[in-house]
Each structure stands twice: as C-alpha cells, then as structure tokens.
Coordinates of C-alpha atoms in Angstrom, one line a residue:
Chain D
M1102 CA 0.0 0.0 0.0
S1103 CA 1.7 3.3 -1.1
R1104 CA 1.6 6.2 1.4
D1105 CA 0.7 9.8 0.8
T1106 CA 4.0 11.5 1.5
T1107 CA 2.5 15.0 1.5
L1108 CA 1.2 14.4 5.0
P1109 CA 3.8 14.6 7.8
V1110 CA 3.6 11.7 10.2
V1111 CA 3.7 13.2 13.6
A1112 CA 2.6 10.3 15.7
R1113 CA 5.4 8.0 16.7
P1114 CA 5.5 4.3 16.2
P1115 CA 5.0 2.3 19.5
G1116 CA 7.9 1.9 21.8
T1117 CA 10.0 4.8 20.4
A1118 CA 9.9 7.1 23.4
N1119 CA 11.2 10.6 23.1
R1120 CA 14.6 10.0 24.7
Q1121 CA 17.8 11.8 23.8
M1122 CA 20.2 9.6 25.8
P1123 CA 20.2 5.8 25.7
T1124 CA 18.7 4.3 28.9
G1125 CA 21.9 2.5 29.9
A1126 CA 24.0 5.6 29.5
R1127 CA 21.5 7.6 31.6
A1128 CA 21.4 5.0 34.3
A1129 CA 25.3 5.0 34.4
L1130 CA 25.1 8.8 34.6
V1131 CA 22.7 8.6 37.6
V1132 CA 25.1 6.2 39.4
G1133 CA 28.0 8.6 38.8
L1134 CA 25.9 11.6 40.0
I1135 CA 24.9 9.7 43.2
Y1136 CA 28.6 9.1 43.8
L1137 CA 29.2 12.8 43.2
F1138 CA 26.4 13.6 45.7
L1139 CA 28.1 11.4 48.3
V1140 CA 31.4 13.1 47.7
G1141 CA 29.6 16.4 48.3
V1142 CA 28.2 15.3 51.6
S1143 CA 31.6 14.0 52.7
S1144 CA 33.2 17.3 51.6
L1145 CA 30.7 19.2 53.7
E1146 CA 31.5 17.1 56.7
A1147 CA 35.3 17.4 56.1
G1148 CA 34.9 21.2 55.7
I1149 CA 33.2 21.7 59.0
K1150 CA 35.7 19.5 60.8
I1151 CA 38.6 21.6 59.3
M1152 CA 36.9 24.8 60.6
G1153 CA 37.3 23.5 64.1
A1154 CA 35.4 23.4 67.4
D1155 CA 34.7 27.1 67.6
T1156 CA 32.7 27.2 64.4
Q1157 CA 30.9 24.0 65.3
E1158 CA 30.0 25.6 68.7
R1159 CA 28.6 28.7 67.0
L1160 CA 26.5 26.7 64.5
F1161 CA 25.4 24.5 67.4
S1162 CA 24.2 27.4 69.6
A1163 CA 22.5 29.2 66.6
V1164 CA 19.9 26.4 66.5
S1165 CA 19.8 25.3 70.1
N1166 CA 16.2 26.4 70.3
P1167 CA 14.1 23.7 68.6
I1168 CA 11.6 26.2 67.1
A1169 CA 14.5 28.2 65.7
G1170 CA 15.9 24.9 64.3
L1171 CA 12.5 24.1 62.8
C1172 CA 12.4 27.6 61.2
V1173 CA 16.0 27.1 59.8
G1174 CA 14.8 23.8 58.3
I1175 CA 11.9 25.5 56.6
L1176 CA 14.0 28.4 55.3
G1177 CA 16.9 26.2 54.1
T1178 CA 14.5 23.9 52.2
V1179 CA 12.6 26.9 50.7
L1180 CA 15.9 28.3 49.6
V1181 CA 17.0 25.1 47.7
Q1182 CA 13.4 24.0 47.0
S1183 CA 14.3 20.5 48.0
S1184 CA 14.0 18.7 51.3
S1185 CA 16.3 16.0 50.0
A1186 CA 19.1 18.5 49.6
S1187 CA 18.4 20.3 52.9
T1188 CA 18.2 17.1 54.9
S1189 CA 21.4 15.8 53.3
V1190 CA 23.1 18.9 54.4
I1191 CA 21.7 18.5 57.9
V1192 CA 23.0 14.9 57.8
G1193 CA 26.5 16.2 56.8
L1194 CA 26.4 18.8 59.6
V1195 CA 25.5 16.1 62.1
A1196 CA 28.3 13.9 60.8
S1197 CA 30.8 16.7 61.3
G1198 CA 29.6 17.2 64.9
A1199 CA 28.4 20.8 64.1
L1200 CA 24.8 19.6 65.0
G1201 CA 23.5 17.1 67.5
V1202 CA 20.6 14.8 67.0
E1203 CA 18.4 16.9 69.3
Q1204 CA 19.0 20.1 67.1
A1205 CA 18.8 18.2 63.9
V1206 CA 15.4 16.5 64.4
P1207 CA 13.4 19.8 64.5
M1208 CA 15.4 20.9 61.4
V1209 CA 14.3 17.9 59.4
M1210 CA 10.8 18.4 60.5
G1211 CA 11.1 22.0 59.2
A1212 CA 12.5 20.6 55.9
N1213 CA 9.2 18.6 55.6
I1214 CA 7.2 21.8 55.9
G1215 CA 9.6 23.8 53.6
T1216 CA 9.4 21.3 50.8
T1217 CA 5.7 21.9 50.3
V1218 CA 6.4 25.4 49.0
T1219 CA 7.2 24.1 45.5
N1220 CA 3.8 22.6 44.8
T1221 CA 2.1 25.6 46.4
L1222 CA 4.0 27.8 44.0
V1223 CA 3.0 25.5 41.1
S1224 CA -0.6 25.9 42.1
L1225 CA -0.3 29.7 41.8
G1226 CA 0.2 29.1 38.1
H1227 CA -3.5 28.4 37.8
V1228 CA -4.6 31.6 39.4
R1229 CA -6.4 33.0 36.4
Q1230 CA -8.9 30.2 36.3
S1231 CA -11.1 30.2 39.4
A1232 CA -12.3 26.6 39.4
E1233 CA -8.8 25.2 38.4
F1234 CA -7.1 27.4 41.0
K1235 CA -9.4 26.3 43.7
R1236 CA -8.7 22.6 43.0
A1237 CA -4.9 23.2 42.5
F1238 CA -4.5 25.3 45.6
A1239 CA -6.4 22.8 47.8
A1240 CA -4.3 19.9 46.4
A1241 CA -1.1 21.9 47.2
T1242 CA -2.1 23.1 50.7
V1243 CA -3.4 19.7 51.9
H1244 CA 0.3 18.8 51.9
D1245 CA 1.2 22.0 53.9
F1246 CA -1.6 21.4 56.4
F1247 CA -0.7 17.8 57.0
N1248 CA 2.9 18.6 57.6
V1249 CA 2.2 21.5 59.8
L1250 CA -0.3 19.4 61.8
A1251 CA 2.2 16.6 62.1
V1252 CA 4.9 18.9 63.3
S1253 CA 2.6 20.7 65.8
I1254 CA 1.7 17.4 67.3
L1255 CA 4.9 15.4 67.1
L1256 CA 7.5 18.1 67.8
P1257 CA 6.3 18.8 71.4
I1258 CA 6.0 15.1 72.0
E1259 CA 9.5 14.6 70.6
L1260 CA 10.9 17.4 72.8
I1261 CA 9.4 15.9 75.9
F1262 CA 9.5 12.1 75.4
K1263 CA 11.9 11.8 72.4
P1264 CA 10.1 8.8 70.8
I1265 CA 11.2 9.7 67.2
S1266 CA 14.9 10.1 67.9
G1267 CA 14.6 7.1 70.3
I1268 CA 13.3 4.8 67.6
A1269 CA 15.7 6.2 65.1
K1270 CA 18.6 5.7 67.5
W1271 CA 17.5 2.1 68.3
V1272 CA 17.3 1.3 64.5
S1273 CA 20.6 3.0 63.9
E1274 CA 22.3 0.9 66.7
L1275 CA 20.8 -2.2 65.2
L1276 CA 22.3 -1.3 61.8
V1277 CA 25.8 0.1 62.7
G1278 CA 26.2 -0.8 66.4
S1279 CA 26.7 1.6 69.3
G1280 CA 30.5 1.4 69.7
G1281 CA 32.1 4.9 69.8
T1282 CA 31.5 8.0 67.7
E1283 CA 32.7 6.7 64.4
W1284 CA 31.5 3.9 62.2
K1285 CA 33.2 2.4 59.2
S1286 CA 30.8 3.2 56.4
P1287 CA 31.7 1.2 53.3
V1288 CA 30.7 4.2 51.2
K1289 CA 33.0 6.5 53.2
K1290 CA 36.0 4.6 51.8
W1291 CA 34.9 5.1 48.2
V1292 CA 34.5 8.8 48.6
K1293 CA 37.6 9.5 50.7
E1294 CA 39.9 9.9 47.7
P1295 CA 37.9 12.6 45.8
V1296 CA 37.5 14.5 49.1
G1297 CA 41.2 14.3 49.5
W1298 CA 41.7 15.8 46.0
L1299 CA 39.4 18.7 46.9
K1300 CA 41.5 19.3 50.0
D1301 CA 44.6 19.3 47.9
L1302 CA 43.0 21.6 45.4
W1303 CA 42.3 24.3 48.0
D1304 CA 45.8 23.7 49.5
Q1305 CA 47.3 24.6 46.2
F1306 CA 45.3 27.8 46.1
G1307 CA 47.0 28.6 49.5
A1308 CA 43.8 28.2 51.6
S1309 CA 44.1 27.0 55.1
G1310 CA 42.3 26.8 58.5
N1311 CA 38.8 28.3 58.4
V1312 CA 39.1 29.6 54.8
K1313 CA 39.9 26.1 53.6
G1314 CA 37.1 24.7 55.7
A1315 CA 34.6 27.2 54.4
L1316 CA 35.7 26.5 50.8
M1317 CA 35.3 22.8 51.4
V1318 CA 31.8 23.4 52.8
A1319 CA 30.9 25.7 49.8
T1320 CA 32.2 23.1 47.4
G1321 CA 30.3 20.4 49.2
L1322 CA 27.1 22.4 49.1
V1323 CA 27.4 23.2 45.4
V1324 CA 28.2 19.5 44.6
V1325 CA 25.3 18.2 46.7
L1326 CA 22.8 20.7 45.1
I1327 CA 24.0 20.2 41.5
A1328 CA 24.3 16.4 41.8
L1329 CA 20.9 16.0 43.4
A1330 CA 19.2 18.3 40.8
L1331 CA 20.8 16.2 38.0
V1332 CA 20.0 12.9 39.7
T1333 CA 16.4 14.0 39.9
R1334 CA 16.2 15.2 36.3
N1335 CA 17.8 12.1 34.9
M1336 CA 15.8 9.7 37.1
K1337 CA 12.6 11.4 36.1
A1338 CA 13.6 10.9 32.4
L1339 CA 14.4 7.3 33.2
V1340 CA 11.2 6.4 35.0
A1341 CA 8.7 8.9 33.5
A1342 CA 6.8 6.2 31.7
R1343 CA 6.6 4.2 34.9
I1344 CA 5.4 7.2 36.9
E1345 CA 2.8 7.7 34.2
R1346 CA 1.6 4.1 34.5
S1347 CA 1.5 4.4 38.3
L1348 CA -0.5 7.6 38.2
N1349 CA -2.9 6.1 35.6
A1350 CA -3.4 3.1 37.9
I1351 CA -4.7 5.3 40.7
L1352 CA -6.7 7.7 38.5
G1353 CA -10.3 8.1 39.6
K1354 CA -9.9 5.3 42.2
A1355 CA -10.2 5.7 45.9
G1356 CA -7.1 7.0 47.6
G1357 CA -5.6 5.3 50.6
L1358 CA -2.7 2.9 50.9
V1359 CA -2.2 2.2 47.2
A1360 CA -1.9 5.9 46.4
L1361 CA 0.4 6.4 49.4
V1362 CA 2.7 3.5 48.3
V1363 CA 2.7 4.9 44.7
G1364 CA 3.7 8.3 46.0
M1365 CA 6.5 6.7 48.0
I1366 CA 7.9 4.6 45.2
V1367 CA 7.8 7.5 42.6
T1368 CA 9.5 9.8 45.1
I1369 CA 12.2 7.2 45.9
A1370 CA 12.7 6.8 42.1
V1371 CA 13.1 10.5 41.4
Q1372 CA 14.7 11.4 44.7
S1373 CA 12.4 14.4 45.1
S1374 CA 9.1 14.9 46.8
S1375 CA 8.6 18.2 45.0
I1376 CA 8.6 16.4 41.6
T1377 CA 5.9 14.0 42.8
T1378 CA 3.7 16.6 44.5
S1379 CA 4.1 19.1 41.7
I1380 CA 3.0 16.5 39.1
L1381 CA -0.3 16.2 41.0
I1382 CA -1.1 19.9 40.9
P1383 CA -2.0 20.2 37.2
L1384 CA -3.9 16.9 37.4
S1385 CA -5.9 18.2 40.4
A1386 CA -6.4 21.5 38.7
A1387 CA -7.8 19.8 35.6
G1388 CA -10.1 17.7 37.8
V1389 CA -8.4 14.4 36.8
L1390 CA -7.3 13.7 40.4
T1391 CA -9.6 14.6 43.3
L1392 CA -8.2 16.1 46.5
R1393 CA -8.7 12.8 48.3
N1394 CA -6.8 10.9 45.5
A1395 CA -3.9 13.4 45.6
Y1396 CA -3.6 13.6 49.4
P1397 CA -2.2 10.1 50.2
V1398 CA 0.2 10.4 47.2
T1399 CA 1.8 13.5 48.9
L1400 CA 2.1 11.5 52.2
G1401 CA 3.9 8.7 50.4
A1402 CA 6.1 11.4 48.9
N1403 CA 7.0 12.6 52.5
V1404 CA 8.3 9.1 53.3
G1405 CA 9.9 8.5 49.9
T1406 CA 12.0 11.7 50.1
T1407 CA 13.7 10.5 53.2
I1408 CA 15.7 8.0 51.2
T1409 CA 18.1 10.7 50.1
A1410 CA 19.2 11.6 53.7
L1411 CA 19.6 7.9 54.4
L1412 CA 21.9 7.7 51.3
A1413 CA 23.8 10.8 52.5
A1414 CA 24.2 9.1 55.9
L1415 CA 26.1 6.3 54.2
A1416 CA 28.8 8.7 53.3
A1417 CA 29.1 10.1 56.8
S1418 CA 31.3 8.7 59.6
S1419 CA 29.0 9.3 62.5
P1420 CA 26.2 7.0 63.7
D1421 CA 24.3 10.2 64.7
S1422 CA 24.0 11.2 61.0
L1423 CA 22.3 7.8 60.3
T1424 CA 20.1 8.4 63.4
V1425 CA 19.0 11.8 62.1
A1426 CA 18.2 10.3 58.6
L1427 CA 16.2 7.6 60.3
A1428 CA 14.5 10.1 62.5
H1429 CA 13.3 11.9 59.3
T1430 CA 11.8 8.6 58.0
T1431 CA 10.4 7.7 61.5
F1432 CA 8.8 11.1 61.8
N1433 CA 7.0 10.8 58.5
I1434 CA 5.9 7.2 59.2
I1435 CA 4.6 8.1 62.7
G1436 CA 2.9 11.2 61.1
I1437 CA 1.0 9.0 58.7
L1438 CA 0.1 6.3 61.3
S1439 CA -1.2 8.9 63.8
L1440 CA -2.8 11.5 61.5
Y1441 CA -3.8 9.6 58.3
A1442 CA -4.7 6.2 59.8
L1443 CA -7.2 7.9 62.2
P1444 CA -10.3 9.0 60.3
F1445 CA -10.8 12.1 62.4
F1446 CA -7.3 13.5 61.9
R1447 CA -7.3 12.4 58.3
E1448 CA -10.0 14.8 57.4
V1449 CA -8.5 17.8 59.1
P1450 CA -6.0 18.7 56.4
V1451 CA -8.6 18.1 53.7
I1452 CA -11.1 20.4 55.4
A1453 CA -8.5 23.0 56.1
A1454 CA -7.1 22.9 52.5
T1455 CA -10.6 23.1 51.0
A1456 CA -11.5 26.1 53.3
M1457 CA -8.2 27.8 52.4
A1458 CA -8.8 27.3 48.7
E1459 CA -12.3 28.9 49.1
I1460 CA -10.7 31.9 50.6
A1461 CA -7.8 32.0 48.2
V1462 CA -10.1 31.9 45.2
R1463 CA -12.1 34.9 46.5
R1464 CA -9.1 37.0 47.5
R1465 CA -6.2 35.7 45.4
V1466 CA -3.7 38.1 46.9
L1467 CA -4.2 36.2 50.1
A1468 CA -2.8 33.1 48.4
V1469 CA 0.4 35.0 47.7
C1470 CA 0.4 36.4 51.3
Y1471 CA 0.0 32.9 52.6
V1472 CA 3.0 31.6 50.6
V1473 CA 5.3 34.5 51.6
G1474 CA 4.1 34.5 55.2
M1475 CA 4.2 30.8 55.8
F1476 CA 7.4 30.0 54.1
I1477 CA 9.5 33.2 54.4
V1478 CA 8.2 35.7 57.0
A1479 CA 7.2 33.4 59.8
P1480 CA 10.4 31.2 59.7
L1481 CA 12.5 34.3 59.4
L1482 CA 10.9 35.8 62.4
G1483 CA 11.2 32.5 64.3
V1484 CA 15.0 32.4 63.6
A1485 CA 15.4 36.1 64.4
I1486 CA 13.5 36.0 67.7
L1487 CA 14.4 32.5 69.0
R1488 CA 18.0 31.8 68.0
Chain O
M485 CA -1.8 -1.1 41.0
V486 CA 1.3 -0.5 43.0
L487 CA 3.2 -3.0 40.9
S488 CA 2.4 -1.0 37.7
F489 CA 5.5 1.0 38.5
F490 CA 7.7 -2.0 38.2
R491 CA 6.0 -3.6 35.2
A492 CA 7.2 -3.0 31.6
G493 CA 4.5 -1.8 29.2
D494 CA 3.6 0.7 26.5
S495 CA 4.4 4.3 27.2
G496 CA 1.4 6.6 27.7
L497 CA 0.9 7.7 24.1
D498 CA 1.4 4.3 22.6
H499 CA -1.2 3.0 25.1
V500 CA -3.7 5.7 24.1
V501 CA -3.2 4.9 20.4
T502 CA -3.7 1.2 21.0
R503 CA -6.9 1.9 22.9
S504 CA -8.1 4.3 20.3
V505 CA -7.8 1.6 17.6
A506 CA -10.0 -0.6 19.8
M507 CA -12.5 2.3 20.1
V508 CA -12.6 2.6 16.3
N509 CA -13.4 -1.1 16.1
D510 CA -16.1 -0.6 18.7
A511 CA -17.6 2.2 16.7
R512 CA -17.6 0.0 13.6
H513 CA -19.4 -2.7 15.5
S514 CA -22.1 -0.2 16.6
F515 CA -22.4 1.1 13.1
D516 CA -22.8 -2.3 11.5
L517 CA -25.4 -3.4 14.1
A518 CA -27.4 -0.1 13.8
C519 CA -27.3 -0.4 10.0
M520 CA -28.4 -4.1 10.2
A521 CA -31.4 -3.0 12.2
L522 CA -32.2 -0.3 9.6
M523 CA -31.6 -2.4 6.4
S524 CA -31.9 -6.1 7.1
G525 CA -35.2 -6.2 9.0
A526 CA -33.6 -7.3 12.2
D527 CA -35.5 -6.3 15.3
P528 CA -33.9 -3.0 16.6
Q529 CA -34.5 -4.1 20.2
S530 CA -32.3 -7.2 19.6
V531 CA -29.2 -5.0 18.9
S532 CA -30.2 -2.0 21.0
D533 CA -28.5 -3.1 24.2
D534 CA -25.3 -4.0 22.4
V535 CA -25.1 -0.7 20.5
R536 CA -25.9 1.3 23.7
E537 CA -23.4 -0.6 25.8
T538 CA -20.7 -0.2 23.1
D539 CA -21.5 3.5 22.9
L540 CA -21.1 3.8 26.7
R541 CA -17.8 1.9 26.5
I542 CA -16.5 4.3 23.8
N543 CA -17.5 7.3 25.9
A544 CA -15.9 5.9 29.1
N545 CA -12.7 5.1 27.2
E546 CA -12.7 8.6 25.8
Q547 CA -13.0 10.1 29.3
Q548 CA -10.3 7.8 30.7
L549 CA -7.9 8.3 27.9
R550 CA -8.2 12.1 28.1
S551 CA -7.3 11.8 31.8
E552 CA -4.3 9.7 30.9
L553 CA -3.3 12.3 28.3
A554 CA -3.4 14.9 31.1
V555 CA -1.2 12.7 33.2
H556 CA 1.2 12.3 30.3
I557 CA 1.6 16.1 29.9
S558 CA 2.0 16.5 33.7
V559 CA 4.7 13.9 33.9
H560 CA 6.6 14.6 30.6
G561 CA 6.0 18.3 30.2
P562 CA 5.2 19.9 26.9
N563 CA 7.5 17.8 24.7
D564 CA 4.7 15.8 23.2
I565 CA 2.1 18.5 23.1
G566 CA 1.5 18.1 19.3
E567 CA 0.8 14.4 19.7
V568 CA -1.4 15.0 22.7
I569 CA -3.5 17.6 20.9
G570 CA -3.9 15.2 18.0
L571 CA -4.9 12.3 20.3
I572 CA -7.5 14.4 22.1
L573 CA -9.0 15.4 18.8
L574 CA -8.9 11.8 17.6
L575 CA -10.7 10.5 20.7
K576 CA -13.4 13.2 20.3
K577 CA -13.9 12.2 16.7
I578 CA -14.2 8.5 17.5
E579 CA -16.6 9.3 20.3
R580 CA -18.8 11.3 17.8
V581 CA -18.7 8.4 15.3
G582 CA -20.0 6.2 18.1
D583 CA -22.8 8.7 18.8
H584 CA -23.9 8.8 15.1
A585 CA -24.0 5.0 15.0
K586 CA -26.4 5.2 18.0
N587 CA -28.4 7.9 16.2
I588 CA -28.8 5.4 13.3
L589 CA -30.2 2.9 15.7
D590 CA -32.6 5.5 17.1
L591 CA -33.9 5.9 13.5
A592 CA -34.5 2.1 13.3
E593 CA -36.1 2.1 16.7
S594 CA -38.5 4.9 15.6
G595 CA -39.8 2.5 13.0
V596 CA -37.7 3.3 9.9
S597 CA -36.7 0.4 7.7
F598 CA -35.1 0.4 4.3
L599 CA -35.4 -3.3 3.8
D600 CA -38.2 -3.1 1.2
E601 CA -36.8 0.0 -0.6
P602 CA -36.1 -0.5 -4.3
D603 CA -32.5 0.8 -3.9
I604 CA -31.6 -1.4 -0.9
D605 CA -28.7 -3.0 -2.7
E606 CA -27.2 0.5 -3.3
L607 CA -27.7 1.4 0.3
L608 CA -26.1 -1.8 1.5
E609 CA -23.1 -1.3 -0.8
E610 CA -22.8 2.2 0.6
R611 CA -22.9 0.8 4.1
R612 CA -20.2 -1.8 3.2
T613 CA -17.9 0.9 1.9
V614 CA -18.3 3.1 5.0
S615 CA -17.8 0.0 7.2
G616 CA -14.5 -0.6 5.2
F617 CA -13.4 2.9 6.0
F618 CA -13.5 2.0 9.7
T619 CA -11.2 -0.9 9.1
E620 CA -8.8 1.2 7.1
A621 CA -8.9 4.0 9.7
S622 CA -8.0 1.5 12.5
E623 CA -5.1 0.1 10.4
I624 CA -3.8 3.6 9.8
L625 CA -3.9 4.4 13.5
A626 CA -2.3 1.1 14.4
E627 CA 0.5 1.1 11.8
H628 CA 1.8 4.7 12.3
E629 CA 2.9 4.9 8.7
G630 CA 0.9 7.9 7.6
I631 CA -2.3 8.0 5.5
P632 CA -2.4 5.6 2.5
E633 CA -2.4 7.4 -0.8
G634 CA -5.9 8.1 -2.0
F635 CA -7.6 7.2 1.3
R636 CA -8.7 10.7 2.1
D637 CA -9.7 11.2 -1.6
R638 CA -12.0 8.2 -1.3
L639 CA -13.5 9.6 1.9
G640 CA -14.0 13.0 0.2
E641 CA -15.7 11.3 -2.8
M642 CA -18.0 9.4 -0.5
T643 CA -18.9 12.6 1.4
S644 CA -19.7 14.4 -1.9
Q645 CA -21.8 11.4 -3.0
I646 CA -23.7 11.4 0.3
Q647 CA -24.2 15.1 0.1
S648 CA -25.6 14.8 -3.4
R649 CA -28.2 12.3 -2.1
I650 CA -29.1 14.7 0.7
D651 CA -29.5 17.5 -1.8
A652 CA -31.7 15.3 -4.0
Y653 CA -33.9 14.4 -1.0
M654 CA -34.3 18.1 -0.2
T655 CA -35.9 18.8 -3.6
S656 CA -37.6 15.4 -4.0
D657 CA -41.3 15.3 -4.9
Q658 CA -41.6 12.0 -2.9
P659 CA -43.7 12.1 0.3
G660 CA -41.9 13.3 3.5
H661 CA -42.2 9.9 5.3
Q662 CA -40.1 8.4 2.5
V663 CA -37.4 11.1 2.0
V664 CA -37.0 12.5 5.5
P665 CA -35.7 9.2 7.1
R666 CA -33.3 8.8 4.2
A667 CA -32.1 12.4 4.5
V668 CA -31.5 12.0 8.2
Y669 CA -29.7 8.6 7.7
H670 CA -27.5 10.1 5.1
R671 CA -26.8 13.1 7.3
Y672 CA -25.5 10.7 10.0
L673 CA -23.6 8.7 7.4
K674 CA -21.9 11.9 6.1
R675 CA -20.9 12.9 9.6
I676 CA -19.5 9.5 10.3
V677 CA -17.3 9.6 7.1
A678 CA -16.2 13.2 7.9
N679 CA -15.3 12.3 11.5
L680 CA -13.3 9.3 10.3
N681 CA -11.5 11.6 7.9
S682 CA -10.8 14.0 10.7
A683 CA -9.7 11.2 13.1
V684 CA -7.0 9.9 10.8
L685 CA -5.9 13.4 10.0
A686 CA -5.7 14.3 13.7
A687 CA -3.6 11.3 14.4
T688 CA -1.2 12.0 11.6
E689 CA -1.2 15.8 11.5
P690 CA -2.3 17.1 14.9
V691 CA -1.5 20.7 14.2
R692 CA -1.7 22.0 10.7
V693 CA 1.6 23.6 9.6
I694 CA 1.0 27.1 8.3
D695 CA 3.7 28.0 5.9
P696 CA 3.5 31.7 5.0
T697 CA 5.7 31.2 1.9
E698 CA 3.0 28.9 0.4

C-alpha cells in the first residue's frame, strides 16, 4: 500500500519514546551523580571539621532552640526547593559534629514543611482560572496542612519524650552498632579519595584553616545541590513512563494505601518529593485527580523523600547522622500512622485545605500572602527571635 | 496497581493509540449493528443493548484516555504537546462516530426500515464501503505509517456522493415519510465519514503547519 508522503507523520511508532540519551548511559550517569552527591556530603563534613570546634559551637548554639531549628529547616528547604538537599546537608552537619541529633530533628521536621512550598508555587500558576485554581490550591495546601499538623503534634511530643529520635537511635544501633562516635561506612571509603583531592586543590590555592574549611563546605554544598538536581532530572527521564503508568493506575480510584505507596515509590525513584507533588497539581487543577486521591500520594512522597538523607548518611562517619536520617523517616511514618490512619485527623488537612482554597479563590492576593508569610516571613521571624 | 511502576509496558501515548484503535473497532461494531437494524429487517431491540453498551464503553474510554493524556503532559512536560492535541481530537472524533451510530439505531427504533426499498442494494453497498473505511482507519492508527495514498480522496468522494443524495432528498417530490428518514440517515452517514476523515488526520497531522511562503 503506497503512502501519501505529502502528510507529515507526527505520531510515533509504538515503543519509540522521546529520549535523547540511551537508557543504559543515563542509568550510568545517575550512578555517577549519586557518587558525586556522596562526595559532596563528605566534603561538607570534612569542611566543618577543618573549621574547628569554635565554628561548630557557633553553629550549634544558633539552632539550640528547637523552634529556631524548625524555622531554619523551613528556610533552608525553601531556599533550595528540595527537602532531599536540605536534609542531606543536615546529615552532613551532624556527621561533622556541628549539629547534635536533638538540634537536627526539628530541622528535618522544618524541611518537611519547607518542601511543600514548591507545589504551592506551582498551584499559583492556575490563578487565572477560578475553578482550576481552587482545586490546585487545595491539592497543594493539603500537603502543607498535613505537615504543619504533624509537626505541631509530634514536635512537642518529641521534645518531651523523644520517641522519634529514640526509635531512630534504636534502629541505627541495630544497623551500625553503638560502639564509639565513628562507624566504618563502606561508602565512606569510596568517597575518601575525591574529598582528599578537593582538600589538595584548596591547599594549592593557598587556603588553610577556616578559609579552607569554608571552601570545602561551599564546594560540598554546590556539589550536593547540582548532583541532586541532576539525579532528579535524569531519574525522572528514566522512570517517566513508569510514573505515568502508576498515576494512571490510581486515577479516579479511591485514595488510601495504594496511592500512598505509589507516591513513596515514585519519590524514591526521582529522589524528590517536590517532583511527585508538583505533578499532582495540574492533574488536580484539571479535575483528573480529586483532592482525596492526591492527598495520600503526597504523604507517600513525604516518606519517599527521606531515602536521600539515608543515602547521605552512608557517606558520613558518625552514627548520629544515620540516626537523624532515620528520624526523618520515622517522623513521617509516625505522622502517617497517627494522622492519616485515624479518620478524624485524616479529614483535618482536607477540610483546612478546602476552606483555604475557598478563601484564596475569592481573594487571590491572600494566596500569595500565605506563601510569603508561611514559608519566608514566619520562619525568618522565628529564627530572628528565638535563636 | 502498586506494581504497575515495576512492570514494563507501553508508554502513555502508545497505550492511548492502542486503545483508540479498539475504540474505532467498537464504533464500527455499533455502526454495523445499527445499519443491520435499519436495512436487514432485524428487530432493533435485539441489537439495542449491544449498541448502547458499546457507545457507553466508547464514551468511558474517551474520558479515561483524556485523563491519561493529562497525566502524560503533567509527567513529561510539553515535549509531546502536538501528539497529545492530536490524540485528544482523535478521541473526540471517534466518540462522535459512536454517537452517530447510536443515532442510526434511534432511527431504526423509531420504525424506519429500508429493507423493502427499491435501492436497498445500493444502500447496502454504501454501508459496506463506509464500514470498510472504519477498518482502514483503525489500520492507519495502528500502523503509524501515515495515511495511504488516495484514502482521504475516497472519503472525500463518499462525502460528496452522500451530500448529493441529501440535496436530492431536499428537492424530491416524494412524500416526507419516505425522504426524511433517508435524508436523516445520510446526514448521519456523512458525519461518520467526515469524522473518520478528521480522526486519521488528527492522528497523523495534529497541528496544521501554516507556511507563510506557500
């Protein structure tokens, strides 16, 4: 059968996805980037150690108030738009001794709140269409409300009874033992050499003492942020079709455990809860996903995103860093068990988000005020007053 | 559902195209049954449930696939926007074809029958040709090799032929109860052919290229 060549064939044959890089090469690139990320975390730890006990003491006292620590966690995450990045930095700081577990736990809780800014900003993109904006803003803020509720209940309990850090410490001891302040991470050995090269590099530029430490910290931060951003981008390209299939599987069906697990798996795959939750916003805006469908996916994303800090803890030499990473996971799991498993609490974020969306759609400027107030002004005030 | 992440399978757009081929086949099934009720003397009630269930299935598929296209754009970004626009149009056109097949059944259910008409052979031949267009359209969608040469010309010729019949009915001296059902039937038939034409065009050329130099 001859074909009419005057008509361009736009549709692709099956199985030929729009990829620019072969899958194998992209997977190898991701492995390399994860290695680079671990080098960054280790460089951060090494930098703080070089800067000495005085600097560590100053950092330590700056966040000795748990609410200030919470606010630092929010601000830091808002700044880098990634809780994976901010919690990895926190893990690096704990590994260096600049932060203790007690100071770090409120900070990772703050990171949980801070990470919700991304999908809330995405929802503002629908501001011109009332109905879409209402659905999008509700889907975004349900994540905010859940995380704020979880922190407001679990942080005081943690400060008094320490159940989260207790469980995390117990698991950490099971995994790496409790002997001494150092543990021989297998990953640490692999990243030791490139960190040594970085030290040599700054030596050659004549840096020493605090300057060298600060340069190591800065290099570590840049490497962590760039590597993580590239890991996320490449993993998303690798697993996009799988994410699509998973989301299609939960479309229009009741939320719950399946959506929660899908959210967790997708987030582990792309190493970013912001990616997962931001994908949900246009779908919610279009009415493809209901608020109750999207809600558990965001909770799964909360748990999934903790994998990055656990990965970062592998490159650290202190068991405390693993304890903090595990505390992040434990906090999110307890949050889900206590607030989502119980029907009464489960509805609170949904009701609050729906009410907030009603207000935001009537006075759109309030939506912007909410974002600025919640994610910038309030944490800034918290740090300024309480540190 | 959770395991869908780990399973291999068609990418989103390929899956939509595969399902749209099934929708064309469903639409053909409805059309053939509806025409059978109109032209072969079969009891319309005997095919009614099948036609209506098929129409509901086509409509449900259209809704579901449109949602999946929204998911595709959310996950992949605007890279595939041309294809997605084309597929949304394609799904709409197939859904309309299904609706027109149901309209033909409505005609039969209201008591119209062409069985004893003198030109029944001509009408049956016309139906066979249109039914063949469905098959060709589904092949075009499945094969991704563009539109076969002359296919759209044949659809155009059929549209003109049907329009000539409609024009003739409009000025006919025959009684209304004879020409009106035929005019209505041919109106549906024309829309079916036109929608099939648009469907294959939407799949192969979603956005018309406007070249200012031409």
